[in-house]
Each structure stands twice: as structure tokens, then as C-alpha cells.
PDB file of C-alpha atoms in Angstrom:
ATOM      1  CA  UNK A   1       0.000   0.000   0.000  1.00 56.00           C
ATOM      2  CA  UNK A   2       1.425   3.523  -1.038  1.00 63.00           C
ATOM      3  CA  UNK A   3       1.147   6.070   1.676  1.00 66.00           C
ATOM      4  CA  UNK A   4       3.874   8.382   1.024  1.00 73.00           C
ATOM      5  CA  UNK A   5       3.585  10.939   4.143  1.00 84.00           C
ATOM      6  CA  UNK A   6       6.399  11.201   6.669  1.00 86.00           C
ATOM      7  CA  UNK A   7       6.565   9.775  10.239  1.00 88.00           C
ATOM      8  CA  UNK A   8       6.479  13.058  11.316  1.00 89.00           C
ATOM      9  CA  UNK A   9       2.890  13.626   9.530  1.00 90.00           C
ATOM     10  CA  UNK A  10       1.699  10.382  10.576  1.00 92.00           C
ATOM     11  CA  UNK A  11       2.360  11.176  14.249  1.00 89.00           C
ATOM     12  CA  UNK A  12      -0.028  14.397  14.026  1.00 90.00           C
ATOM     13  CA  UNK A  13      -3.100  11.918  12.176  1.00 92.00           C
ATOM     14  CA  UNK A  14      -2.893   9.534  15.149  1.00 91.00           C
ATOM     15  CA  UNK A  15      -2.567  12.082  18.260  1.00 89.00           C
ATOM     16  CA  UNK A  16      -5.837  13.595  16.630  1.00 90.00           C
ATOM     17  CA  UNK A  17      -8.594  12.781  19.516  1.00 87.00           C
ATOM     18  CA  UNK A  18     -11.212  12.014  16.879  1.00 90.00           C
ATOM     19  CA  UNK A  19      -9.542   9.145  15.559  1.00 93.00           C
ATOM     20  CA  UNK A  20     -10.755   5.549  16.896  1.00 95.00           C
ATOM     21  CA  UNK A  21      -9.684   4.582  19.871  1.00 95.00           C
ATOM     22  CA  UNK A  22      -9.700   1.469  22.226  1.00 96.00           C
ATOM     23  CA  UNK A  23     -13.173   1.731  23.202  1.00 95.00           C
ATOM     24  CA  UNK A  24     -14.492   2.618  20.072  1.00 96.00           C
ATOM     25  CA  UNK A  25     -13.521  -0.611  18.282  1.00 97.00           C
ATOM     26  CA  UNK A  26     -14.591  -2.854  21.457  1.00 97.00           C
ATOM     27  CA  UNK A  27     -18.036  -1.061  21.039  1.00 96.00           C
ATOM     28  CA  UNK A  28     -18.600  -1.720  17.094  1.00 96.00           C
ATOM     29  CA  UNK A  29     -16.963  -4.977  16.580  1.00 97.00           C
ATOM     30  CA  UNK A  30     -17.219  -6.835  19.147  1.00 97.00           C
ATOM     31  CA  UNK A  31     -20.882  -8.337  20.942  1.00 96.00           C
ATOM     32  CA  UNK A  32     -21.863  -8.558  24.333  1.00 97.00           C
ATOM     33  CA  UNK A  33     -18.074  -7.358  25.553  1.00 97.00           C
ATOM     34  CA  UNK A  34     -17.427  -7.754  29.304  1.00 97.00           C
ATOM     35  CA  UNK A  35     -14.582  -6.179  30.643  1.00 97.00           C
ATOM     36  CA  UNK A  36     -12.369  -8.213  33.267  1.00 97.00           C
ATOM     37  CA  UNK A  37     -10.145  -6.190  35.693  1.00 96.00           C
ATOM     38  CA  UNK A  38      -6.796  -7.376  38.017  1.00 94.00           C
ATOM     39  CA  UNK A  39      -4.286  -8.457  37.792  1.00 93.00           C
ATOM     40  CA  UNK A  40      -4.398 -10.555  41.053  1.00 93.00           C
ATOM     41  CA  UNK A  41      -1.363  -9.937  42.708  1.00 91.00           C
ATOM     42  CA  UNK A  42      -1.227  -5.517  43.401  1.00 94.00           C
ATOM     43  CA  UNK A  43      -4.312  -3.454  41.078  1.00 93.00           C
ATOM     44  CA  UNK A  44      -6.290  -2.918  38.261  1.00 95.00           C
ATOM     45  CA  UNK A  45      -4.348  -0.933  35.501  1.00 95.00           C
ATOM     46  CA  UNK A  46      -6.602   1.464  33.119  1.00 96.00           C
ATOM     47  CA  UNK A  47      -3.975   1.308  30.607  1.00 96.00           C
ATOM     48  CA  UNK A  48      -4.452  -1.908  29.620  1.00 97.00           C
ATOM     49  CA  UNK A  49      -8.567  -2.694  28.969  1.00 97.00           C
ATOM     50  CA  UNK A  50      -9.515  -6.686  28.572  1.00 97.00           C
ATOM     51  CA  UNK A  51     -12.304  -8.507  28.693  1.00 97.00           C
ATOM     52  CA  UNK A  52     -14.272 -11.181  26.418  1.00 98.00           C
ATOM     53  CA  UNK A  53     -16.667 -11.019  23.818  1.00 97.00           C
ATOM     54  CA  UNK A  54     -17.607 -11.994  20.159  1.00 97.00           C
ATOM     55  CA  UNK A  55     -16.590 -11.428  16.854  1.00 96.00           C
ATOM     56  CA  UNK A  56     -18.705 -12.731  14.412  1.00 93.00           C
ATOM     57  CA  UNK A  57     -19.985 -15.287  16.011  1.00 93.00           C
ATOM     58  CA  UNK A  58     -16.330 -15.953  17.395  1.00 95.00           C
ATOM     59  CA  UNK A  59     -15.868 -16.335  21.175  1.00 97.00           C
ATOM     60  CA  UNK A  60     -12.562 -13.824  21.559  1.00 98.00           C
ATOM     61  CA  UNK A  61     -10.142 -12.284  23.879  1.00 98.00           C
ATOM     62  CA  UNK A  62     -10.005  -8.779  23.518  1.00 98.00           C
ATOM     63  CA  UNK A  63      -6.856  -6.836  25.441  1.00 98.00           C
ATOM     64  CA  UNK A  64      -5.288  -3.422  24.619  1.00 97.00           C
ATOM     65  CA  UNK A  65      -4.015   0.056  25.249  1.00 97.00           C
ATOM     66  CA  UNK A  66      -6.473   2.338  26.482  1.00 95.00           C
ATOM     67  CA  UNK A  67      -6.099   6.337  25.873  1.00 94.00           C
ATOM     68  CA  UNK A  68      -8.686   9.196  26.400  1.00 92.00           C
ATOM     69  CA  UNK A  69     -10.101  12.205  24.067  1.00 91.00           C
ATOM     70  CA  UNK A  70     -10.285  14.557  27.525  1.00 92.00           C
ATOM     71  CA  UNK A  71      -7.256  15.711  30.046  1.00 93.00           C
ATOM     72  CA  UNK A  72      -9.455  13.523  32.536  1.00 95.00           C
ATOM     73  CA  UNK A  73      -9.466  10.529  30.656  1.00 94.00           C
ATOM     74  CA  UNK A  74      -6.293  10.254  29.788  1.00 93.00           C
ATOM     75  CA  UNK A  75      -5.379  11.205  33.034  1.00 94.00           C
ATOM     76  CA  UNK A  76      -7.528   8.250  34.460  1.00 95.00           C
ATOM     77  CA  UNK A  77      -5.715   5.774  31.520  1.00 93.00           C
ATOM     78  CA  UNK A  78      -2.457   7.223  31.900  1.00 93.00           C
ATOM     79  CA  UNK A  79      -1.784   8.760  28.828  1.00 93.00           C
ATOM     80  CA  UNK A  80      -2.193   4.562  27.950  1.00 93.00           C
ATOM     81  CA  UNK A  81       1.232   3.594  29.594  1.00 95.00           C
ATOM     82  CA  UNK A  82       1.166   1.149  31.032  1.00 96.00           C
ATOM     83  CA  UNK A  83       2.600  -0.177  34.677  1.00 96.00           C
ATOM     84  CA  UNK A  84       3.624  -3.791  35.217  1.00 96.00           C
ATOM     85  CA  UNK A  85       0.109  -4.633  36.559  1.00 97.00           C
ATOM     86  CA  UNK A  86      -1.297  -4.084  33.000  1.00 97.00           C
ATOM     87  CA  UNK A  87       0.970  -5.990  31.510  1.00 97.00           C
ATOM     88  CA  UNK A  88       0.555  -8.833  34.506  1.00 97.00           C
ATOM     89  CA  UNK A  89      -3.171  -8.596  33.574  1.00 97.00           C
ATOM     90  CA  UNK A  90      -2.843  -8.992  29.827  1.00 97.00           C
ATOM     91  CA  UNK A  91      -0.921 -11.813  30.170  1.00 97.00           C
ATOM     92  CA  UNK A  92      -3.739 -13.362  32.791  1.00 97.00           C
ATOM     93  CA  UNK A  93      -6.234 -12.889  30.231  1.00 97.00           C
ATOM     94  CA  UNK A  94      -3.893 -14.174  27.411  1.00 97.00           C
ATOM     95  CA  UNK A  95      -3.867 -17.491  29.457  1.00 97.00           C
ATOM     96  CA  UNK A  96      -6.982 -17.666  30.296  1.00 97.00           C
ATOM     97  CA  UNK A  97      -8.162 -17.617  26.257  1.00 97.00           C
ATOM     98  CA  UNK A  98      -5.139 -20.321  26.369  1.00 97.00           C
ATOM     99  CA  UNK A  99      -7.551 -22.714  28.903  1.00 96.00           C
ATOM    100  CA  UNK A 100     -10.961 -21.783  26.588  1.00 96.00           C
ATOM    101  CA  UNK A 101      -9.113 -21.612  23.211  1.00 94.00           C
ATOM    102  CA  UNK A 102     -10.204 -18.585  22.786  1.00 96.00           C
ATOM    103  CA  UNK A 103      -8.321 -16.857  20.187  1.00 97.00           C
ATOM    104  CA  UNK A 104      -6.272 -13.368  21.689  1.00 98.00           C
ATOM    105  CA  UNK A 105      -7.101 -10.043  19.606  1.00 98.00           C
ATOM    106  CA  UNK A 106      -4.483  -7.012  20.722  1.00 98.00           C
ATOM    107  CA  UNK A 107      -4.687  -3.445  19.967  1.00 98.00           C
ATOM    108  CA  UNK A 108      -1.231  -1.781  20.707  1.00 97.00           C
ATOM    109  CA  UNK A 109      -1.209   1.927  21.041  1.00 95.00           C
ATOM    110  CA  UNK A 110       0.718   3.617  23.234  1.00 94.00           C
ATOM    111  CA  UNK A 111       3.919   5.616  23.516  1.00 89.00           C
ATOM    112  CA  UNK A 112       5.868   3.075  26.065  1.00 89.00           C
ATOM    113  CA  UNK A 113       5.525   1.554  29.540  1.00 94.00           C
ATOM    114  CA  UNK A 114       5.412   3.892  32.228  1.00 93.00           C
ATOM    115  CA  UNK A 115       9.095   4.964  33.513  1.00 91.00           C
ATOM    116  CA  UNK A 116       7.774   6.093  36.584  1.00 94.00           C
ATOM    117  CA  UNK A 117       9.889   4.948  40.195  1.00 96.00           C
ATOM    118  CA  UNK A 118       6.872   2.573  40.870  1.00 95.00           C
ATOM    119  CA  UNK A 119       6.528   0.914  37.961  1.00 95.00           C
ATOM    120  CA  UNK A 120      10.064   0.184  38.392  1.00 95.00           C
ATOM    121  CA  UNK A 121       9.529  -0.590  41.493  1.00 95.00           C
ATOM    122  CA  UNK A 122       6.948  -2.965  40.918  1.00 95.00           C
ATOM    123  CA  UNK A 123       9.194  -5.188  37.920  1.00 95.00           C
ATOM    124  CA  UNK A 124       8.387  -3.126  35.087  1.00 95.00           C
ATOM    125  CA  UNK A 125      11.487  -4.836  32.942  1.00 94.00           C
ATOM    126  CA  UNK A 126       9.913  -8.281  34.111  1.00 96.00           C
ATOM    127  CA  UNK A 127       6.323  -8.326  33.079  1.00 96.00           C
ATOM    128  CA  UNK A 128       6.947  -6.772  29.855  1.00 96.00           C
ATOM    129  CA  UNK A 129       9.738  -9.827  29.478  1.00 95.00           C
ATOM    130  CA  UNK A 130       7.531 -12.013  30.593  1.00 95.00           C
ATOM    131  CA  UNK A 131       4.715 -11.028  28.073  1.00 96.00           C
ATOM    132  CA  UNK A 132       7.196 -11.673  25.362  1.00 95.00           C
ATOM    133  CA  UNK A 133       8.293 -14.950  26.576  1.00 94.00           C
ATOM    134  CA  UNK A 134       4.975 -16.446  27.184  1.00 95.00           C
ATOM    135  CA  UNK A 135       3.174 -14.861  24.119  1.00 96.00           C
ATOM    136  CA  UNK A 136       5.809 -16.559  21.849  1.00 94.00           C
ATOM    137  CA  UNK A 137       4.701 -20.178  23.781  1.00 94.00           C
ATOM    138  CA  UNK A 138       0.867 -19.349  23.963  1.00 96.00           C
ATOM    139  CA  UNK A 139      -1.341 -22.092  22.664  1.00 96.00           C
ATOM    140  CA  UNK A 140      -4.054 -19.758  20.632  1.00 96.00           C
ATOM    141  CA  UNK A 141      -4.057 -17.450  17.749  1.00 97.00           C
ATOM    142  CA  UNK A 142      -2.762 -14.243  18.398  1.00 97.00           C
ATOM    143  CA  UNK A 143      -3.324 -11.009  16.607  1.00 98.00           C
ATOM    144  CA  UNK A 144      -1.939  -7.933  17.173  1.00 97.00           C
ATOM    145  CA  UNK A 145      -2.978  -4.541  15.094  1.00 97.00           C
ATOM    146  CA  UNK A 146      -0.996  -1.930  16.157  1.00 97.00           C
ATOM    147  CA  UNK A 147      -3.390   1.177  15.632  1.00 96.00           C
ATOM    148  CA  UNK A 148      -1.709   4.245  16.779  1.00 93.00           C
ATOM    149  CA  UNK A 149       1.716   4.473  18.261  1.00 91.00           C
ATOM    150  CA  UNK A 150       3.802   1.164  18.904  1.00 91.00           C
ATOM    151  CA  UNK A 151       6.323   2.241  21.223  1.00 87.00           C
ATOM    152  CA  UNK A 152       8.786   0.555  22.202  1.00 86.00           C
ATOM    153  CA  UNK A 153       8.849  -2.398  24.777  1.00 89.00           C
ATOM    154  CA  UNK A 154       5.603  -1.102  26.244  1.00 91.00           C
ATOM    155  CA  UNK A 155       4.081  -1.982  22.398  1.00 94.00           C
ATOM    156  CA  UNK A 156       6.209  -5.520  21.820  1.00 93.00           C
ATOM    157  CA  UNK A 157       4.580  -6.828  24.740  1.00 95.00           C
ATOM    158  CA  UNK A 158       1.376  -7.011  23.112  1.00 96.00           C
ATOM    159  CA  UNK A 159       2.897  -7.924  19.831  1.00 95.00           C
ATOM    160  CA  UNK A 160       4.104 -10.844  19.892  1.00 95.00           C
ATOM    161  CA  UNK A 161       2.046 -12.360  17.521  1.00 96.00           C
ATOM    162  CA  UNK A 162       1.191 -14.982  14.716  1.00 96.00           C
ATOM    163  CA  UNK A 163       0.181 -11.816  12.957  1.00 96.00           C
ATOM    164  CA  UNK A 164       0.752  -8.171  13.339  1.00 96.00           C
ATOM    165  CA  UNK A 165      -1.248  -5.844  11.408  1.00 97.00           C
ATOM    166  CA  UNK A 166      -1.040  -1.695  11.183  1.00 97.00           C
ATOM    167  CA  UNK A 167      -2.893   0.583  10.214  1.00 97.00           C
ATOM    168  CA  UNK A 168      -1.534   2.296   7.634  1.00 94.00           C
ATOM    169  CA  UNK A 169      -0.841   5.698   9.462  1.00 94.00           C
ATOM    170  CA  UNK A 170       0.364   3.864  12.459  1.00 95.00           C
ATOM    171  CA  UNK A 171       3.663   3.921  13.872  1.00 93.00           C
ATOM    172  CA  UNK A 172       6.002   1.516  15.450  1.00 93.00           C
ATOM    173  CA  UNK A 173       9.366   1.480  17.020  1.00 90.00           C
ATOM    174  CA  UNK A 174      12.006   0.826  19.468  1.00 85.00           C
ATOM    175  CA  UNK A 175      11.894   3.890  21.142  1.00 84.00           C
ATOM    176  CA  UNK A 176       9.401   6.702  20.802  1.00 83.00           C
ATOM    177  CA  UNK A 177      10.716   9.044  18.474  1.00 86.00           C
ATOM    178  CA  UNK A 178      10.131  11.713  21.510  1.00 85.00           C
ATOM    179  CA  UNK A 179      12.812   9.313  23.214  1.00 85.00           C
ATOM    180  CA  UNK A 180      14.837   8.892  20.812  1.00 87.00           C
ATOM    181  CA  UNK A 181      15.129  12.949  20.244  1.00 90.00           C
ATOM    182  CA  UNK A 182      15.849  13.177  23.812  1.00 91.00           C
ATOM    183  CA  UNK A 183      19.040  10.679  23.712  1.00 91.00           C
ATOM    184  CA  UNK A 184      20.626  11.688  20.309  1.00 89.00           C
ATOM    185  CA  UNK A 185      20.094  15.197  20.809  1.00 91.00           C
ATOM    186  CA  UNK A 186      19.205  15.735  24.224  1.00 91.00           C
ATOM    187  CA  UNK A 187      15.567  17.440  22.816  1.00 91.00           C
ATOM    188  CA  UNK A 188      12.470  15.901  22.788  1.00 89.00           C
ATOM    189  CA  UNK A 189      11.427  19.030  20.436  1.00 89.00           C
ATOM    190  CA  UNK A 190      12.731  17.372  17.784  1.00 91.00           C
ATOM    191  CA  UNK A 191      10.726  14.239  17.547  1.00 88.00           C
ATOM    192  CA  UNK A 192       9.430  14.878  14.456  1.00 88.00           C
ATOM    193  CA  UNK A 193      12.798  14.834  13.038  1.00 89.00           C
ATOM    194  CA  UNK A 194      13.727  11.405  14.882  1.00 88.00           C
ATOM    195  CA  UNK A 195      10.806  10.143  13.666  1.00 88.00           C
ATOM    196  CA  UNK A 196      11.253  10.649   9.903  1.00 88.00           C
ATOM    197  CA  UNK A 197      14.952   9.277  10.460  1.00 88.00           C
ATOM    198  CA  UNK A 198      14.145   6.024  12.155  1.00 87.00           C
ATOM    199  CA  UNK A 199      11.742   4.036   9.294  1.00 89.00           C
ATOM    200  CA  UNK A 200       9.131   3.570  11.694  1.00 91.00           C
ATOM    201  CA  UNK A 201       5.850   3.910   9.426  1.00 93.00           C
ATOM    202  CA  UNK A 202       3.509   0.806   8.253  1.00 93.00           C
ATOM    203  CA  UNK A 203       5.073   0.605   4.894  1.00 93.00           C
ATOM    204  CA  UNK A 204       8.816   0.452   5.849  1.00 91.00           C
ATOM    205  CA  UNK A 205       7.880  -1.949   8.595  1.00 92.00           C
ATOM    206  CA  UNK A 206       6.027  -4.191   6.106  1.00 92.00           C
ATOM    207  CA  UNK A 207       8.850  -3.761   3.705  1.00 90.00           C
ATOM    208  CA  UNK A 208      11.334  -4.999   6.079  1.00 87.00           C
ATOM    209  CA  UNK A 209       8.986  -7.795   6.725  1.00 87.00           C
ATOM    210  CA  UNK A 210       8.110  -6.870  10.686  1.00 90.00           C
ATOM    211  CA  UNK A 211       4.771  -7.263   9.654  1.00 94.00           C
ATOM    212  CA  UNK A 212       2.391  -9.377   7.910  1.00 94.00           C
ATOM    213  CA  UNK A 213       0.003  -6.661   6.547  1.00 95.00           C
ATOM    214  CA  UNK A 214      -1.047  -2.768   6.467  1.00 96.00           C
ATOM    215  CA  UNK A 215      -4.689  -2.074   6.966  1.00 96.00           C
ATOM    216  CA  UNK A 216      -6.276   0.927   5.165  1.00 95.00           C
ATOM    217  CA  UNK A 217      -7.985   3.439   7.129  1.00 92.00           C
ATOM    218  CA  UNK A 218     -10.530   5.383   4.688  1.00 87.00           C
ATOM    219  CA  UNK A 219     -12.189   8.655   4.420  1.00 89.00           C
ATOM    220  CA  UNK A 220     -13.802   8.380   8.086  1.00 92.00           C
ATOM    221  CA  UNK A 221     -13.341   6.770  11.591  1.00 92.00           C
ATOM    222  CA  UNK A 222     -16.482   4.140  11.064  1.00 93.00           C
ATOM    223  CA  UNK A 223     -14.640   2.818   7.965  1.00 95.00           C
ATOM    224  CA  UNK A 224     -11.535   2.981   9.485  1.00 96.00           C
ATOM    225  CA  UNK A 225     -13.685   0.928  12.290  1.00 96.00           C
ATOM    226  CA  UNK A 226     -14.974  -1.614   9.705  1.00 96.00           C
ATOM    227  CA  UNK A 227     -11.686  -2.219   7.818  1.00 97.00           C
ATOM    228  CA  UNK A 228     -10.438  -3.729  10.904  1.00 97.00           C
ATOM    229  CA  UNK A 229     -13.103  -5.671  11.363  1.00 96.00           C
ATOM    230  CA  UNK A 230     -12.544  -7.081   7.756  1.00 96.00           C
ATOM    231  CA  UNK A 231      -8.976  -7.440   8.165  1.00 97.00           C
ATOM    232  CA  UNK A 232      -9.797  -9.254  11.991  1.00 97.00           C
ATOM    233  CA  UNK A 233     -12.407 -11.866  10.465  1.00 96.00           C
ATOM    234  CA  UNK A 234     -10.066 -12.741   6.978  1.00 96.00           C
ATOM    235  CA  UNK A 235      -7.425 -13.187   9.327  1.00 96.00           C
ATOM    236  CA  UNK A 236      -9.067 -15.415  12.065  1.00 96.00           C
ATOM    237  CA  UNK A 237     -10.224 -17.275   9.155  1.00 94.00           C
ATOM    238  CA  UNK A 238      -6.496 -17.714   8.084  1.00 94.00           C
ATOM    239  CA  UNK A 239      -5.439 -18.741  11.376  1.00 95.00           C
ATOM    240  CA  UNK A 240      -8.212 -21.565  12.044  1.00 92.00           C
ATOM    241  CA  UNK A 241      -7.163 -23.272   8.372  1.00 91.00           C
ATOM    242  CA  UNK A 242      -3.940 -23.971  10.112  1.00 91.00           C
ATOM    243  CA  UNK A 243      -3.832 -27.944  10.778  1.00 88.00           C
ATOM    244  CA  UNK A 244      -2.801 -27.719  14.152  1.00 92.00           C
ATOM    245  CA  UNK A 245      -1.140 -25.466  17.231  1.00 94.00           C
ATOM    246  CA  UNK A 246       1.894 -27.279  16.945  1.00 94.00           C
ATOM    247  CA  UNK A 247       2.192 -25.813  13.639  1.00 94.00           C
ATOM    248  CA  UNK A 248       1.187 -22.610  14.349  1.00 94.00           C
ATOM    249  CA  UNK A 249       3.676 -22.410  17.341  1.00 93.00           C
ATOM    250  CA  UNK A 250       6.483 -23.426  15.279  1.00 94.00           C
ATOM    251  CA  UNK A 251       5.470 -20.803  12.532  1.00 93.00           C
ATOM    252  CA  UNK A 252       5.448 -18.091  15.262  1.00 93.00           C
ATOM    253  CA  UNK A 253       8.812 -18.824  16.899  1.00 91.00           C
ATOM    254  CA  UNK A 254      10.323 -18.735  13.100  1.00 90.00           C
ATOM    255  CA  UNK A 255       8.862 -16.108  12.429  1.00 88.00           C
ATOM    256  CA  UNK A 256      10.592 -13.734  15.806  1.00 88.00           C
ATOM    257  CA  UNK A 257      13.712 -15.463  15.166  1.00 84.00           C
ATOM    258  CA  UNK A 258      13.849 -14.720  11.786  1.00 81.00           C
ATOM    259  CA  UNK A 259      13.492 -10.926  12.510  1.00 74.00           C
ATOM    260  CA  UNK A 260      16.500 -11.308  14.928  1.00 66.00           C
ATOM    261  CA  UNK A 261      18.409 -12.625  12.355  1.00 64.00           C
ATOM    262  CA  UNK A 262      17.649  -9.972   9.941  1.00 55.00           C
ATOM    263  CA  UNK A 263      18.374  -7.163  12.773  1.00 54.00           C
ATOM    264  CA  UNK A 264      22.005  -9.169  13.663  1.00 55.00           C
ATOM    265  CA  UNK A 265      22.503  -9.477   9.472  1.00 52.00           C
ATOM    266  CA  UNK A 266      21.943  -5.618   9.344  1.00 55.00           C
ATOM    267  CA  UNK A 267      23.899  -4.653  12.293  1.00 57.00           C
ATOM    268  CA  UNK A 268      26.993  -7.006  11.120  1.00 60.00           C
ATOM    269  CA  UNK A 269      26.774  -4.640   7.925  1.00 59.00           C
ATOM    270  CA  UNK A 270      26.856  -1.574   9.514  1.00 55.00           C
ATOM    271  CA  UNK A 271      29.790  -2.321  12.143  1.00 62.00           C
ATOM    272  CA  UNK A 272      31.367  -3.640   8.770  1.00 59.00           C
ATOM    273  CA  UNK A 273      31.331  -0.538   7.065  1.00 49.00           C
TER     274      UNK A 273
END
């Protein structure tokens, strides 16, 4: 799909507060949605929303980042960054669609995990690991659609996946590009610039083969809203011809390590330059 604007444009489109968010696409897809809080072992995180419900007929698990169009909101969702209890939560969910083979649908949109002393506190490096290690194992489909910002680990641990999907002015990276403008040049002002420079759109990523697919967004938010749900259903329908989880497991893990390869293959050519 051709989609020619910057990073730096893309990053305006999806910080725009009319643009679908978490709770929009729970509402319209999905059918008699209940939301399931806790993570059992310190509180209920806002940033992360999960619960169950159907899609098309389809028993589902539903988890993702959770943002706000008002100060409160947002405030209440934390900006959708996350602390290690969302992450614990998600991955409580994840196994219990594991025990009802119920396939996992994620929606990944958030700047990063919360760097705040608590979360740190609280083994903020360890449940985001921890999502990645058990996602990769997890005996159900997994889809991930990455629908706004993808950034860094706070994203990845809701994308490890048998398929990850963007939408086609979605981002996703390794570090914000706010982060990143901060480190290089000690000025987060200059995150547009970092974000041109780091090849962080839909189309590079599904040019360098991150991802399996780019979905298009349309002329308004409900068709935006219903191109997902297309692109959700073809895809569930994908995953179920599969012959059997062993198969699909083994796909998945090939799939991750071939990505590491590709990363070591491309940093062996630039410390070889």
C-alpha cells in the first residue's frame, strides 16, 4: 500500500482525539463485551482494557491500550502507559483464552511503559519480558494490530504475535521518536525529526517484513472501524485453516527469530562498514 507521508505527519493523524480509539472498536466490533479487571497480585491498571466477547460469532479475547479524548481521561488511563500490573493482567487474560481456546485479539497503542519509580519498582522490565516470553509459547491465535503508536517495549509486549497488522498511518518502534530525540540530541522538540529518520511507518515496517500486513484506514473513523473488522475476520479465518497449534507455534517462533536474524545481518553490515 502507497502512503507516502512522513513519520512526522503520521504522528499528528494519530494524536488527533477524533480518531478511533480502544473503546471505540470494542463497542462496534465486538458483541456482548465484558470487561475483566486485576491483575491478582497488586491493582487494576486502566492502561491496559480486557475482557471477552464476540466477533462474528467468534468467542474472543479482547486486550489493549487504552487512551482518552479529555485531560481527565487520559489522566484516568495514563496517557495509555502502562505499569507492570497491565501488563501482569494482559498476560492473565492471554492465558486464560489459552484454557478456553479462545483466540487473543491485541490493539497496541501507546507511547511506552510507564518509567515512573513505581513501575520500576513494581518489575516493570519483568512483566513486559515475561509477556514476550509467554506470548511466543501461547497455545491460541494471536493477533496484534498496532493502531496508533507502537512504542517501544511497552508496544512488543502485546505484539508478539502470529500476525501483526497496522494501520496504515500507524507507527512503530524501538523507542518513541520523543525518546529517541531526547538521547541523540538531548531534545524531545525534535521528535518529528527522529521520527522521519528512524523508518518507523507501516510501509517500511512491512517492507522490512516486521509485519504481515497494512490495513487501510478510509475517508472516516467508522470505515476505518470496519476495515479492521474485515482485516480481523479474513485473518481469524487464516489462522483456524492452520492444521494444528503445533504448527502454528512453530510458525510463530520462526517467524521472531527470523526478525533477529535480519536485525544481527543488518547490524553485522553496519559495524562492517
Amino acid at each position: 500500500m502507497k502512503n507516502n507521508r512522513p513519520a512526522s505527519e503520521k504522528m499528528r493523524i494519530i494524536h488527533d482525539t477524533k480518531r478511533p480509539m480502544l473503546s471505540d472498536y470494542i463497542e462496534t466490533l465486538f458483541d456482548d463485551f465484558i470487561e475483566l479487571h486485576g491483575d491478582r497480585y497488586f491493582a487494576d491498571d486502566h492502561a491496559i482494557m480486557a475482557g471477552v466477547g464476540w466477533l462474528n460469532g467468534t468467542p474472543v479475547t479482547v486486550i489493549g491500550h487504552r487512551k482518552g479524548r479529555t485531560i481527565e481521561q487520559n489522566m484516568d488511563a495514563n496517557f495509555g502507559m502502562a505499569n507492570p500490573e497491565g501488563y501482569r493482567k494482559a498476560l492473565r487474560l492471554a492465558h486464560q483464552a489459552e484454557k478456553f481456546r479462545r483466540p487473543v485479539i491485541n490493539f497496541v497503542d501507546t507511547s511506552g511503559a510507564y518509567p515512573g519509580v513505581g513501575a520500576e519498582e513494581r518489575g516493570q522490565g519483568e512483566a513486559i519480558a515475561r509477556c514476550l516470553y509467554e506470548f511466543i509459547e501461547l497455545k491460541t491465535p494471536v493477533i496484534s494490530i498496532v493502531t496508533g503508536e507502537g512504542g517501544s517495549g511497552g508496544a512488543l509486549a502485546l505484539a508478539v504475535a502470529d500476525r501483526v497488522l497496522m494501520l496504515e498511518n500507524a507507527i512503530y518502534s524501538v523507542v518513541s521518536p520523543r525518546g529517541c530525540a531526547s538521547i541523540l540530541w538531548k531534545d524531545p522538540t525534535r521528535e518529528g525529526e527522529a521520527a522521519d529518520a528512524l523508518r518507523i511507518t507501516a510501509q517500511d515496517l512491512y517492507e522490512f517484513g516486521m509485519i504481515e500486513g497494512i490495513i487501510p484506514e478510509g475517508q472516516s473513523g467508522s470505515q476505518l472501524i470496519r476495515n479492521v473488522g474485515r482485516a480481523l475476520r479474513d485473518t481469524l479465518a487464516e489462522l483456524a485453516a492452520e492444521p494444528d497449534m503445533d504448527t502454528l507455534l512453530q510458525k510463530r517462533y520462526e517467524k521472531f527469530r527470523k526478525i533477529g536474524v535480519f536485525r544481527q545481518i543488518k547490524q553485522e553490515e553496519i559495524e562492517g562498514v
